[in-house]
Every structure is written in structure tokens, then in C-alpha cells.
Amino acid sequence: GDQLVGGHGNAVLSDDGTGIARLSGDAGDDTLTLTNYDSSIDVIDGGAGTDTLVVDRTGSTSWQFNMGTSAAQSGGVIYYNWTTANTVANFSGIENISVSGSNILYVYANNANNVITGGSTGSDQIDYRNAIGGVSVNLQTGEVTGGSGNDTLVGIEHVGA
């Protein structure tokens, strides 16, 4: 499998989805991109800095990002087509999530300040069920405040619960 390490600068790392991959952004504001998936479960660590995880896959797939899978909400899991049996990667140290093209995004947000960017289908959702307090979501402005940090939403059309 691939093992890519970003070092101390602002790294751009990309995995083609073939075999087990380990992407490590290390220090800096890194962009870590998945372009495909297979039956292997990748490990993604953004490291220090403000890091972005991007799914840039051709086609239209429903991607679920659970940013709060631990009590400390410091890591998460990515899966597709609504079942954790289709897990693609485990991740930590990621502050921002993005999908491209006609991919569909559903994010279970954590309690940090995040930027969440949906695809072009008009079906992208954010879910704040793990928030530590009340949340105010304005989909027109993309501003989220309250018990889940101050998030910025781009191309998110729905709030799930």
C-alpha cells in the first residue's frame, strides 16, 4: 500500500484507492484527497494545522463522514452508500470535509470549527446530533453557531437529525 507523509509544510497528498493507504499530513495546513476506494480501509491523519479531507471521485456516490466517533470527537470514519460495512477510511486531525462533482455528502459534525463543502447534486446534508449544545444553522448564509463550534457550510442543502 501507499504511505504518504506531508512533512512540515502545507502538503497536498492524494491516494488512488488501490490497496491500503496511510496518508499523514504532519504539520501544516494539508489537503488529503481520496480519488477512489477499494475493499481496504485506509488510515488518514491530518496532523497539526487546519487540514482538509477531499473525496474527488468520478461518478455519483453517497459519502458519509462521521466526524465524532469517539467521546473526545478527535477522529472519525468515512463510508459510502449508507452502511459502515462499506468503510473506506478511518481519520483523525481533519477539520474540513469536501466532496466534488456529483458526489453526495452526509456529515455527522463534531464540536470543532469546520468547513463542510458538498457536491453539485443539491442533496448534501449536515447532522448535528452529536453537538454538545443547541445549534443555529443558516443554510442561506452557510453559518453555523452554537454548541458544535462555528462551522461554515458550502453547498449544503439540508440539515439531518
PDB file of N, CA and C in Angstrom, residues 3 10 15 18 21 24 35-36 38 47 57 62 66-67 74 76 79 96-97 113 115 124 130 146 150 152 155 158:
ATOM      1  N   GLN A   3       2.160   4.867   1.449  1.00  0.00           N
ATOM      2  CA  GLN A   3       2.368   5.623   2.681  1.00  0.00           C
ATOM      3  C   GLN A   3       2.905   6.981   2.277  1.00  0.00           C
ATOM      4  N   ASN A  10       2.688  22.919   3.949  1.00  0.00           N
ATOM      5  CA  ASN A  10       1.297  22.708   3.571  1.00  0.00           C
ATOM      6  C   ASN A  10       1.271  21.699   2.433  1.00  0.00           C
ATOM      7  N   ASP A  15      -4.517   9.810  -2.794  1.00  0.00           N
ATOM      8  CA  ASP A  15      -4.492   8.354  -2.862  1.00  0.00           C
ATOM      9  C   ASP A  15      -5.469   7.893  -3.938  1.00  0.00           C
ATOM     10  N   THR A  18      -6.180   2.281  -4.395  1.00  0.00           N
ATOM     11  CA  THR A  18      -5.725   0.919  -4.669  1.00  0.00           C
ATOM     12  C   THR A  18      -4.873   0.444  -3.501  1.00  0.00           C
ATOM     13  N   ALA A  21      -3.856   2.447   2.214  1.00  0.00           N
ATOM     14  CA  ALA A  21      -3.051   3.669   2.191  1.00  0.00           C
ATOM     15  C   ALA A  21      -2.982   4.277   3.584  1.00  0.00           C
ATOM     16  N   SER A  24      -0.552  10.904   5.879  1.00  0.00           N
ATOM     17  CA  SER A  24      -0.233  11.660   7.088  1.00  0.00           C
ATOM     18  C   SER A  24       0.201  13.063   6.704  1.00  0.00           C
ATOM     19  N   THR A  35      -9.313   9.609  -4.354  1.00  0.00           N
ATOM     20  CA  THR A  35      -9.901   9.652  -5.693  1.00  0.00           C
ATOM     21  C   THR A  35     -10.698   8.406  -6.034  1.00  0.00           C
ATOM     22  N   ASN A  36     -10.618   7.386  -5.189  1.00  0.00           N
ATOM     23  CA  ASN A  36     -11.368   6.162  -5.415  1.00  0.00           C
ATOM     24  C   ASN A  36     -11.335   5.338  -4.129  1.00  0.00           C
ATOM     25  N   ASP A  38     -11.435   0.960  -2.530  1.00  0.00           N
ATOM     26  CA  ASP A  38     -11.479  -0.482  -2.758  1.00  0.00           C
ATOM     27  C   ASP A  38     -11.918  -1.127  -1.449  1.00  0.00           C
ATOM     28  N   GLY A  47      -2.828  15.507  11.100  1.00  0.00           N
ATOM     29  CA  GLY A  47      -1.738  16.065  11.889  1.00  0.00           C
ATOM     30  C   GLY A  47      -2.092  17.452  12.403  1.00  0.00           C
ATOM     31  N   ARG A  57     -13.921  11.766  -6.454  1.00  0.00           N
ATOM     32  CA  ARG A  57     -14.138  10.525  -7.196  1.00  0.00           C
ATOM     33  C   ARG A  57     -15.089  10.766  -8.349  1.00  0.00           C
ATOM     34  N   SER A  62     -22.859   8.278  -2.614  1.00  0.00           N
ATOM     35  CA  SER A  62     -23.261   8.878  -1.342  1.00  0.00           C
ATOM     36  C   SER A  62     -22.178   8.605  -0.313  1.00  0.00           C
ATOM     37  N   ASN A  66     -18.467  10.505   9.483  1.00  0.00           N
ATOM     38  CA  ASN A  66     -18.823  10.641  10.885  1.00  0.00           C
ATOM     39  C   ASN A  66     -17.608  11.220  11.583  1.00  0.00           C
ATOM     40  N   MET A  67     -17.662  12.529  11.867  1.00  0.00           N
ATOM     41  CA  MET A  67     -16.521  13.226  12.445  1.00  0.00           C
ATOM     42  C   MET A  67     -16.422  13.035  13.955  1.00  0.00           C
ATOM     43  N   SER A  74     -12.270  13.251  18.329  1.00  0.00           N
ATOM     44  CA  SER A  74     -10.996  13.606  17.707  1.00  0.00           C
ATOM     45  C   SER A  74     -10.732  12.814  16.437  1.00  0.00           C
ATOM     46  N   GLY A  76     -12.670  10.040  13.163  1.00  0.00           N
ATOM     47  CA  GLY A  76     -13.917   9.640  12.537  1.00  0.00           C
ATOM     48  C   GLY A  76     -13.724   8.541  11.524  1.00  0.00           C
ATOM     49  N   TYR A  79     -17.537   6.286   5.099  1.00  0.00           N
ATOM     50  CA  TYR A  79     -18.107   5.117   4.437  1.00  0.00           C
ATOM     51  C   TYR A  79     -19.037   5.593   3.335  1.00  0.00           C
ATOM     52  N   ASN A  96     -11.787  20.003   8.011  1.00  0.00           N
ATOM     53  CA  ASN A  96     -12.664  20.368   6.902  1.00  0.00           C
ATOM     54  C   ASN A  96     -12.907  19.161   5.995  1.00  0.00           C
ATOM     55  N   ILE A  97     -14.141  19.080   5.457  1.00  0.00           N
ATOM     56  CA  ILE A  97     -14.554  17.961   4.604  1.00  0.00           C
ATOM     57  C   ILE A  97     -15.109  18.526   3.305  1.00  0.00           C
ATOM     58  N   ASN A 113     -14.543  23.822  14.948  1.00  0.00           N
ATOM     59  CA  ASN A 113     -14.865  24.746  13.867  1.00  0.00           C
ATOM     60  C   ASN A 113     -14.481  24.074  12.554  1.00  0.00           C
ATOM     61  N   VAL A 115     -15.180  23.555   8.066  1.00  0.00           N
ATOM     62  CA  VAL A 115     -15.730  23.985   6.779  1.00  0.00           C
ATOM     63  C   VAL A 115     -16.171  22.710   6.071  1.00  0.00           C
ATOM     64  N   ASP A 124     -26.927  17.385  -0.380  1.00  0.00           N
ATOM     65  CA  ASP A 124     -25.932  17.264   0.687  1.00  0.00           C
ATOM     66  C   ASP A 124     -26.523  17.687   2.027  1.00  0.00           C
ATOM     67  N   ASN A 130     -24.586  15.117  17.415  1.00  0.00           N
ATOM     68  CA  ASN A 130     -23.526  14.957  18.412  1.00  0.00           C
ATOM     69  C   ASN A 130     -23.102  16.266  19.064  1.00  0.00           C
ATOM     70  N   GLY A 146     -23.119  27.942  17.819  1.00  0.00           N
ATOM     71  CA  GLY A 146     -23.705  27.256  18.961  1.00  0.00           C
ATOM     72  C   GLY A 146     -22.839  26.140  19.470  1.00  0.00           C
ATOM     73  N   ASN A 150     -18.217  26.877  15.449  1.00  0.00           N
ATOM     74  CA  ASN A 150     -18.666  27.790  14.392  1.00  0.00           C
ATOM     75  C   ASN A 150     -18.247  27.208  13.060  1.00  0.00           C
ATOM     76  N   THR A 152     -18.703  26.597   8.765  1.00  0.00           N
ATOM     77  CA  THR A 152     -19.059  27.227   7.501  1.00  0.00           C
ATOM     78  C   THR A 152     -19.519  26.118   6.563  1.00  0.00           C
ATOM     79  N   GLY A 155     -22.555  24.671  -0.179  1.00  0.00           N
ATOM     80  CA  GLY A 155     -23.224  23.645  -0.983  1.00  0.00           C
ATOM     81  C   GLY A 155     -23.929  22.592  -0.144  1.00  0.00           C
ATOM     82  N   HIS A 158     -29.361  20.561   3.245  1.00  0.00           N
ATOM     83  CA  HIS A 158     -30.293  20.006   4.234  1.00  0.00           C
ATOM     84  C   HIS A 158     -29.601  19.810   5.585  1.00  0.00           C
TER      85      HIS A 158
END
